[in-house]
Short mmCIF file of C-alpha atoms in Angstrom, two decimals:
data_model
loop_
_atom_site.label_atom_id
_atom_site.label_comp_id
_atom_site.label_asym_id
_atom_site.label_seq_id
_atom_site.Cartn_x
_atom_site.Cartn_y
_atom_site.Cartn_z
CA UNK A 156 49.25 -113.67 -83.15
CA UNK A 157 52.02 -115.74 -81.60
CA UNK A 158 49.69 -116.65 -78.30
CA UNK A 159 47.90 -118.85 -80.56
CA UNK A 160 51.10 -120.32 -81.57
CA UNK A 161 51.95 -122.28 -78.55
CA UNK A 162 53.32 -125.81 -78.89
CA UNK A 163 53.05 -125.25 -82.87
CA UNK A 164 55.33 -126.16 -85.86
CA UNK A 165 55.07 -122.52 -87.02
CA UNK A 166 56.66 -121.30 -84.11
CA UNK A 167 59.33 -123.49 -84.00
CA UNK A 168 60.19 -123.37 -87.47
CA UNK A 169 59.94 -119.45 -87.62
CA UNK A 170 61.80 -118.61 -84.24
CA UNK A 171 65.00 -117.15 -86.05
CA UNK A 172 63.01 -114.87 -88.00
CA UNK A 173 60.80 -113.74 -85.83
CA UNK A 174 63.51 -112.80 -83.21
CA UNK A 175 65.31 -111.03 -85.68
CA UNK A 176 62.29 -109.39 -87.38
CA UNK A 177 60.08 -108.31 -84.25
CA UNK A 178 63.00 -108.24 -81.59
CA UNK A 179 61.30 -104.73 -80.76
CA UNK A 180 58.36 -105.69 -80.66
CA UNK A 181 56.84 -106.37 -76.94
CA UNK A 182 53.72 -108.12 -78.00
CA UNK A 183 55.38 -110.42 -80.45
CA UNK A 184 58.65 -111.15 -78.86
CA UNK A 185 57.55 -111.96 -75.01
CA UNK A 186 54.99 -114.84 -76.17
CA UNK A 187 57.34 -116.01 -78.45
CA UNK A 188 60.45 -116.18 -75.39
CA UNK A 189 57.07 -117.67 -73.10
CA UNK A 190 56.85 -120.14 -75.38
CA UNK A 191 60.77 -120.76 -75.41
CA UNK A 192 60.32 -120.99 -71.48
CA UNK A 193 57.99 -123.58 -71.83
CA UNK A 194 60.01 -125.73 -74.38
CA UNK A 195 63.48 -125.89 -71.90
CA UNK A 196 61.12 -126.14 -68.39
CA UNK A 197 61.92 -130.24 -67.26
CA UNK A 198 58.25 -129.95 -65.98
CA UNK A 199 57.99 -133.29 -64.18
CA UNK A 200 60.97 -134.58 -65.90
CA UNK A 201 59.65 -134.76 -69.45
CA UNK A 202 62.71 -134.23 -70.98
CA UNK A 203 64.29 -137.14 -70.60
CA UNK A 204 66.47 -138.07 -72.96
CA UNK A 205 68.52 -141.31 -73.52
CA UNK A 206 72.58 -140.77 -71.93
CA UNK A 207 73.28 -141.21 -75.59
CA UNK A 208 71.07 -138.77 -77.11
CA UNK A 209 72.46 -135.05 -78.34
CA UNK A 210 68.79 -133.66 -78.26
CA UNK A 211 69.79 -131.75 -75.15
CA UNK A 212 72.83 -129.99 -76.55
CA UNK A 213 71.01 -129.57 -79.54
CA UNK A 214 68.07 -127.73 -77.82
CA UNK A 215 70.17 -125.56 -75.97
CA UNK A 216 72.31 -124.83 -78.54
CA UNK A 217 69.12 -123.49 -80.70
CA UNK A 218 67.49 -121.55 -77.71
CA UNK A 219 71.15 -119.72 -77.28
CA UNK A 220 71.07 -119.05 -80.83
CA UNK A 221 67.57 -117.13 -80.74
CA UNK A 222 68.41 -114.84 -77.50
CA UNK A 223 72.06 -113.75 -78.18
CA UNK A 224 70.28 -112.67 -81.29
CA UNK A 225 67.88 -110.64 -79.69
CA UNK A 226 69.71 -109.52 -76.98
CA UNK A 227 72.65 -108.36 -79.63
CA UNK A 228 69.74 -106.68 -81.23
CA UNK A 229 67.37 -105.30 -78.17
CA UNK A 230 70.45 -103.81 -76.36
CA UNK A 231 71.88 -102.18 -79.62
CA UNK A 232 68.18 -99.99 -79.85
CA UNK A 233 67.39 -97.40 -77.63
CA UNK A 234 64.24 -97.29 -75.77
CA UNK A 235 61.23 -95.30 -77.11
CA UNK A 236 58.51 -94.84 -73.92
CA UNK A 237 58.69 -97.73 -70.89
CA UNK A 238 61.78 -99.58 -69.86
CA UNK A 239 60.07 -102.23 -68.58
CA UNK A 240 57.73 -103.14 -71.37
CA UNK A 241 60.21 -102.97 -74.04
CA UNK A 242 63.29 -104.22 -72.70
CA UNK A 243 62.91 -105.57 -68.94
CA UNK A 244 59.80 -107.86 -69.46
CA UNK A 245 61.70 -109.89 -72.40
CA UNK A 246 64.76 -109.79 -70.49
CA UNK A 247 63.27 -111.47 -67.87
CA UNK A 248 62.24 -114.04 -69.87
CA UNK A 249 65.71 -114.66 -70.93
CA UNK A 250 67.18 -115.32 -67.43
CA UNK A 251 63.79 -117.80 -66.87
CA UNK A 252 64.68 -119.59 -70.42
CA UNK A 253 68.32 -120.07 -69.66
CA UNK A 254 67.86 -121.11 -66.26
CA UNK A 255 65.79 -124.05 -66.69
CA UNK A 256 68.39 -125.19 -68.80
CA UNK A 257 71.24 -125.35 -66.30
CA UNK A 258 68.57 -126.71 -64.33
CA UNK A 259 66.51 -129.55 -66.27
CA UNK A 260 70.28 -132.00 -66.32
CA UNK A 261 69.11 -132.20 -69.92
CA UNK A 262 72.13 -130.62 -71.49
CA UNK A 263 76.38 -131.56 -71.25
CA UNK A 264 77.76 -128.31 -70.64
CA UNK A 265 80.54 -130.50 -70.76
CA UNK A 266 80.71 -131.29 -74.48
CA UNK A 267 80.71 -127.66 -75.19
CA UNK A 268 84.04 -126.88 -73.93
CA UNK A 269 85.61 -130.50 -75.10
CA UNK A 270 84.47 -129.29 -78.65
CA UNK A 271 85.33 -125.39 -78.56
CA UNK A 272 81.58 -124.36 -79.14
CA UNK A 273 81.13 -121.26 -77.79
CA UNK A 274 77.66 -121.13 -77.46
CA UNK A 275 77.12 -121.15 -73.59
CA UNK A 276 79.94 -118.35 -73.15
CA UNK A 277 78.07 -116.64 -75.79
CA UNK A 278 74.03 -116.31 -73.89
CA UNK A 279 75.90 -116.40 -71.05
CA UNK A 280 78.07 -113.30 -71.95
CA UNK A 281 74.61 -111.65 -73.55
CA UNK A 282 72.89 -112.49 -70.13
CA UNK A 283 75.44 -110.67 -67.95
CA UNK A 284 75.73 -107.54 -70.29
CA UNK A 285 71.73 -107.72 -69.74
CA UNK A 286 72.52 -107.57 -66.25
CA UNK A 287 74.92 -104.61 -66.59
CA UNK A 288 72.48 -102.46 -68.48
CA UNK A 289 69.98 -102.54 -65.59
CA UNK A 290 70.75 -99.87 -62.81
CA UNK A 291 71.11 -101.82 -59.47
CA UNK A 292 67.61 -99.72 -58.01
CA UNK A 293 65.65 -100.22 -61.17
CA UNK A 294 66.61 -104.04 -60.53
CA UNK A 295 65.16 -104.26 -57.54
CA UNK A 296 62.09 -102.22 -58.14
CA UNK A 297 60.35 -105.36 -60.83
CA UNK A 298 59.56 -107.84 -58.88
CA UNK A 299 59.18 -110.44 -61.63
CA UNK A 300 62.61 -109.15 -63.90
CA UNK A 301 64.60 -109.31 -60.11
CA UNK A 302 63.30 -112.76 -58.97
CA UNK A 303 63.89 -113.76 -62.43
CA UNK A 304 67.80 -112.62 -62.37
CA UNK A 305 68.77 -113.62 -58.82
CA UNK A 306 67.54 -117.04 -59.88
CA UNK A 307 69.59 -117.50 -62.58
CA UNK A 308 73.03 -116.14 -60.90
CA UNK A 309 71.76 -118.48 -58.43
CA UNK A 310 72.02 -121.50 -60.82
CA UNK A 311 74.52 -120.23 -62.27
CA UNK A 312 76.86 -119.83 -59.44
CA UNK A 313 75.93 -123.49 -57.99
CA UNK A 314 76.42 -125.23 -61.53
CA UNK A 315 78.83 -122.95 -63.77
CA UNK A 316 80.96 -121.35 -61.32
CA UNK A 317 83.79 -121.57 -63.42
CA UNK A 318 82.26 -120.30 -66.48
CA UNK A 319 80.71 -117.22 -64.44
CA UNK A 320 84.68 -116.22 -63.01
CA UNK A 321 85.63 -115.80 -66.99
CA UNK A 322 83.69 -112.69 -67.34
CA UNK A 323 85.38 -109.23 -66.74
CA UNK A 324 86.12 -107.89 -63.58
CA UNK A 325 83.69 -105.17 -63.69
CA UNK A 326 81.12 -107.42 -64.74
CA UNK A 327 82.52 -109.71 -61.40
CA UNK A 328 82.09 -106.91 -59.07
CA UNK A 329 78.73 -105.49 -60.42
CA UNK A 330 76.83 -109.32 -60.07
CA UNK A 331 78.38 -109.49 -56.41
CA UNK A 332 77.10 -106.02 -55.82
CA UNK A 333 73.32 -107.14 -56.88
CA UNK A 334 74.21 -109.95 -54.28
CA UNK A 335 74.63 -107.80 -52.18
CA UNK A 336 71.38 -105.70 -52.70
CA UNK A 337 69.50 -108.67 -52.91
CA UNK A 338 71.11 -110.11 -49.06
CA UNK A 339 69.11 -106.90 -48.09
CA UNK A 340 66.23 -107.45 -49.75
CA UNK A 341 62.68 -107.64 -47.39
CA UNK A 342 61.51 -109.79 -49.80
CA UNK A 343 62.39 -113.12 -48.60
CA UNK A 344 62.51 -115.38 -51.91
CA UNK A 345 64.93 -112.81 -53.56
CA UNK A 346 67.26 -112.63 -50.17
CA UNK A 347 67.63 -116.73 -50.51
CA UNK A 348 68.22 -116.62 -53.65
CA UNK A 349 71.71 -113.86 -53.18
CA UNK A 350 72.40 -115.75 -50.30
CA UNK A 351 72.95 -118.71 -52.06
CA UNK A 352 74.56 -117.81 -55.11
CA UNK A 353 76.94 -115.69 -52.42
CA UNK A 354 77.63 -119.32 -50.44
CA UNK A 355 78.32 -120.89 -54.10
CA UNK A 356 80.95 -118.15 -54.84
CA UNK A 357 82.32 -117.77 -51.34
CA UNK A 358 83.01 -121.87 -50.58
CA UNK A 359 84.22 -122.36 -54.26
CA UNK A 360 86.82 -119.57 -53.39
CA UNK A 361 87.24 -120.87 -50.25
CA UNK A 362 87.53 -125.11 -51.27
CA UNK A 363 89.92 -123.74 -54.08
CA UNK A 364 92.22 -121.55 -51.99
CA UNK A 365 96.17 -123.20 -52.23
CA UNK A 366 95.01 -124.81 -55.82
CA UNK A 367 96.76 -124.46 -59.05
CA UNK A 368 95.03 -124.35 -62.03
CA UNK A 369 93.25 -121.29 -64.13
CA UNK A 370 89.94 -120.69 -62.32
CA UNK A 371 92.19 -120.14 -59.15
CA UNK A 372 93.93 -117.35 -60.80
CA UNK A 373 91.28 -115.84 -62.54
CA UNK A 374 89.33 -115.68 -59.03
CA UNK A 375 92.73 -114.14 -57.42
CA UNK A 376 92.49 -111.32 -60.31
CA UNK A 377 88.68 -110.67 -59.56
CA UNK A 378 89.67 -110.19 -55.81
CA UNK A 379 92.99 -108.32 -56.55
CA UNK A 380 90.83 -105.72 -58.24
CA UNK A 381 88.13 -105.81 -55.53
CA UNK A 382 89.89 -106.96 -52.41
CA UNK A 383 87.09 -105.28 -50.33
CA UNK A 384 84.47 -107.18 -52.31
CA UNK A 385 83.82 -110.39 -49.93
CA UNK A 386 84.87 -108.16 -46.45
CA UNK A 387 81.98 -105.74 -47.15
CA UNK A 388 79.86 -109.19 -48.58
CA UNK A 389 80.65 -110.46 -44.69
CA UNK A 390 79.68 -107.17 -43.18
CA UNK A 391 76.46 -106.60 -45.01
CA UNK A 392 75.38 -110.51 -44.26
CA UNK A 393 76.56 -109.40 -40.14
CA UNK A 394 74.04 -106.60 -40.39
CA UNK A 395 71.09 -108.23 -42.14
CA UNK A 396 71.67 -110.88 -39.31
CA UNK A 397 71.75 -108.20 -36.50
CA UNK A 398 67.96 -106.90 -37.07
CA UNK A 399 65.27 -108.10 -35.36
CA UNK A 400 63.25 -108.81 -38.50
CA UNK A 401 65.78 -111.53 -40.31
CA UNK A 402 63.55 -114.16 -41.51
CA UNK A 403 66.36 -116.35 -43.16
CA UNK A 404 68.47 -116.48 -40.76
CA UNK A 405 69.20 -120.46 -41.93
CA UNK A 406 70.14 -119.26 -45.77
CA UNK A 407 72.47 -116.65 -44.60
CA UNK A 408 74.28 -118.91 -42.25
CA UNK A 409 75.30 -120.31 -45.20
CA UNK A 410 77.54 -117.96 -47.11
CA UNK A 411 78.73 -116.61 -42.96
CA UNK A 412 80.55 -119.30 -42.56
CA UNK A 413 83.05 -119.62 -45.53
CA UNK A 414 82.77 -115.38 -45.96
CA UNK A 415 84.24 -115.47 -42.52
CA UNK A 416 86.98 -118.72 -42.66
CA UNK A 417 88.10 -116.41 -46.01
CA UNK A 418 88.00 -112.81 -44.13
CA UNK A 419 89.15 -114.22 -40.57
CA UNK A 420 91.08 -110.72 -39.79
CA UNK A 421 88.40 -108.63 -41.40
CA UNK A 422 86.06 -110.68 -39.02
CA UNK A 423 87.76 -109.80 -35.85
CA UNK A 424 87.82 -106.30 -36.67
CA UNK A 425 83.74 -106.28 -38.05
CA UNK A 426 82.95 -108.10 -34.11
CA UNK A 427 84.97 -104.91 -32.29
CA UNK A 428 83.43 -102.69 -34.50
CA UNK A 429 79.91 -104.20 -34.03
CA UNK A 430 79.95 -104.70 -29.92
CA UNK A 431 81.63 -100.88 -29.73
CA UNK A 432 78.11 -99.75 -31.31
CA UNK A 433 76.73 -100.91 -28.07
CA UNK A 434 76.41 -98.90 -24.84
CA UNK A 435 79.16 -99.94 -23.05
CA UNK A 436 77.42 -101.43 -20.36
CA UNK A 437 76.64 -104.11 -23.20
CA UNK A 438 79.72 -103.95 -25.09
CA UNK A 439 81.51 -106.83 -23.40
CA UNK A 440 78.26 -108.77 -23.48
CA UNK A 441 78.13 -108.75 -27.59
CA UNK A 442 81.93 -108.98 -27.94
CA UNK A 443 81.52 -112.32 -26.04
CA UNK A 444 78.60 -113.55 -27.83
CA UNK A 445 80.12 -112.82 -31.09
CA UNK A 446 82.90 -115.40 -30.21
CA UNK A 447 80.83 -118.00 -29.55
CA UNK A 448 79.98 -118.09 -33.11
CA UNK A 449 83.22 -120.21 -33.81
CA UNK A 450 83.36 -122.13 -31.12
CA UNK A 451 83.89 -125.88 -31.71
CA UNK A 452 83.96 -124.47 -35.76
CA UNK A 453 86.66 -125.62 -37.42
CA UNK A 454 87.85 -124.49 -40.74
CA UNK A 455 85.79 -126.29 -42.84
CA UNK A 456 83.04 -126.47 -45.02
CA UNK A 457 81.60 -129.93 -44.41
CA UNK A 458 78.25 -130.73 -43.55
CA UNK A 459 78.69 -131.10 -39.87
CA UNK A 460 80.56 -128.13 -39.45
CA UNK A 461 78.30 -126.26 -41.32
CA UNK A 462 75.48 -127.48 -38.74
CA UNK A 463 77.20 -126.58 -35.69
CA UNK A 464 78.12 -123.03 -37.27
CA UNK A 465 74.41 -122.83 -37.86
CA UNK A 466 73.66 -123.84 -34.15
CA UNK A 467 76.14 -121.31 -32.78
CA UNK A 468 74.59 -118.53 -34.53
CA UNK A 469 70.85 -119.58 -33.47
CA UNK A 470 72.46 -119.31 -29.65
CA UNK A 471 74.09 -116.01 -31.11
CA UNK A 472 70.44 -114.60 -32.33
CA UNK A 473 68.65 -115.71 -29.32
CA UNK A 474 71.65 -114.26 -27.00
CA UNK A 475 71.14 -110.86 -29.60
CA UNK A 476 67.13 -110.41 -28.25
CA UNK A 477 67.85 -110.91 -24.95
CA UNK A 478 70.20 -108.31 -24.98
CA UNK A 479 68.24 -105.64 -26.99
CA UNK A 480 65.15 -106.32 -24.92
CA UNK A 481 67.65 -105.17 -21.50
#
């Protein structure tokens, strides 16, 4: 019934009901979140509203309205035959409707906080406990429900930051563990997309280091309960870069370079460990081309240095086949 609905008054007028009436029920609720996908997508900039206008904040505040009430109410009921049909496709809906949001410009986030509405903490807190309910191998098993979420922590790490550091610290650790599986991903538009929500994460830790203010100290209680969190981040983005197969090697440059300025002891330990894997006819060989990867780097996160980082580790890759091929 609701395909037909599309682009109607009914639908819009309805959406409450029907996402509290039919919340489990596939064949009603995924159009119905479609549709809501449609509505918030800033196809070709159609959304433009006057700087003035509050139809942004007023659209997002109504679309965050209709999935904290069916994710309150999805998560809450336990699942009768297929995980995917009943809970997984909607859910990845959800991450797609939300992150065109915090993509479109569309909306102050801003005004949100000035005025103590809650409603962005609020999808944002049912998104994440989404994200918690899905085992980490399950996650990357659906193609569409994983390309869907590392998409959105994407976005969400490049424009909300702050905002994603106020959730728990389990919650903190299990995102930056999906990171992680998705680093090692073969599929190449989910392994961009972790590597640059990790670069997000990783430079705003990095940019804020010495700071005073709250975000600073909630990030310090995140890492205090999982100092090994960005170390074994660093490693796992070393070892994805050490195969023969990397195809981003440009995207994971990216989250190297702070992940290493933040873990510089950690570092020198991972390059021992790595060139005493060799034989040791090679061993000196790697430990020196592993240095070069800092060399005219400085401690820095600006464009330039970035490039030059990036240069260093193209030598580093090319110096890597020549000495597997030997």
């Amino acid at each position: 019934m609701l395909r037909s609905l599309v682009g109607s008054e009914m639908c819009i007028r309805d959406r409450y009901r029907t996402a509290e009436l039919w919340f489990d029920e596939p064949q009603v609720i995924i159009p119905m979140l479609k549709f809501l996908a449609e509505l918030v997508h800033d196809k070709n900039h159609r959304l433009a509203f006057p700087p003035s206008s509050a139809n942004g904040i007023l659209l997002f505040k109504e679309v965050s309205k209709i999935i904290c009430n069916f994710g309150n109410q999805i998560m809450a009921k336990p699942v009768v035959k297929d995980m995917y049909t009943e809970r997984y496709k909607a859910i990845s809906q959800c991450f797609i409707i939300i992150t065109r949001t915090m993509e479109g410009q569309y909306v102050n986030f801003g005004v949100f906080k000035l005025y103590n509405d809650t409603c962005f903490m609020d999808v944002l807190a049912v998104l994440l406990k989404f994200a918690q309910t899905i085992p980490l191998e399950e996650l990357m098993v659906f193609p569409k429900l994983c390309r869907a979420f590392f998409q959105f922590i994407r976005t969400l790490l490049m424009h909300h930051t702050g905002a994603f550091l106020e959730v728990g610290s389990d919650t903190f650790l299990h995102i930056l563990n999906c990171i992680q599986l998705g680093i090692q991903s073969l599929d190449p538009t989910i392994s961009v997309q972790a590597a640059m929500a990790l670069d997000h994460l990783a430079a705003f830790h990095f940019t804020n280091i010495g700071k005073d203010n709250n975000e600073v100290k909630v990030m310090q209680h995140h890492i205090a309960a999982n100092p090994s969190i960005f170390p074994q981040l660093l490693k796992v983005v070393m070892e994805v870069l050490l195969t023969d197969d990397c195809q981003n090697q440009w995207c994971l440059s990216r989250p190297l370079l702070p992940l290493i300025i933040i873990n510089e002891q950690h570092f020198d330990e991972l390059k021992t460990q790595i060139a005493l894997s060799y034989t040791p006819n090679k061993q000196q060989t790697m430990r020196i081309a592993l240095d070069k990867l800092m060399i005219d780097v400085s401690r820095s996160l600006e464009p330039k240095n970035r490039d030059k980082f990036t240069q260093n580790l193209s030598l580093f890759r090319h110096e890597l086949k020549v000495l597997n091929q030997t």
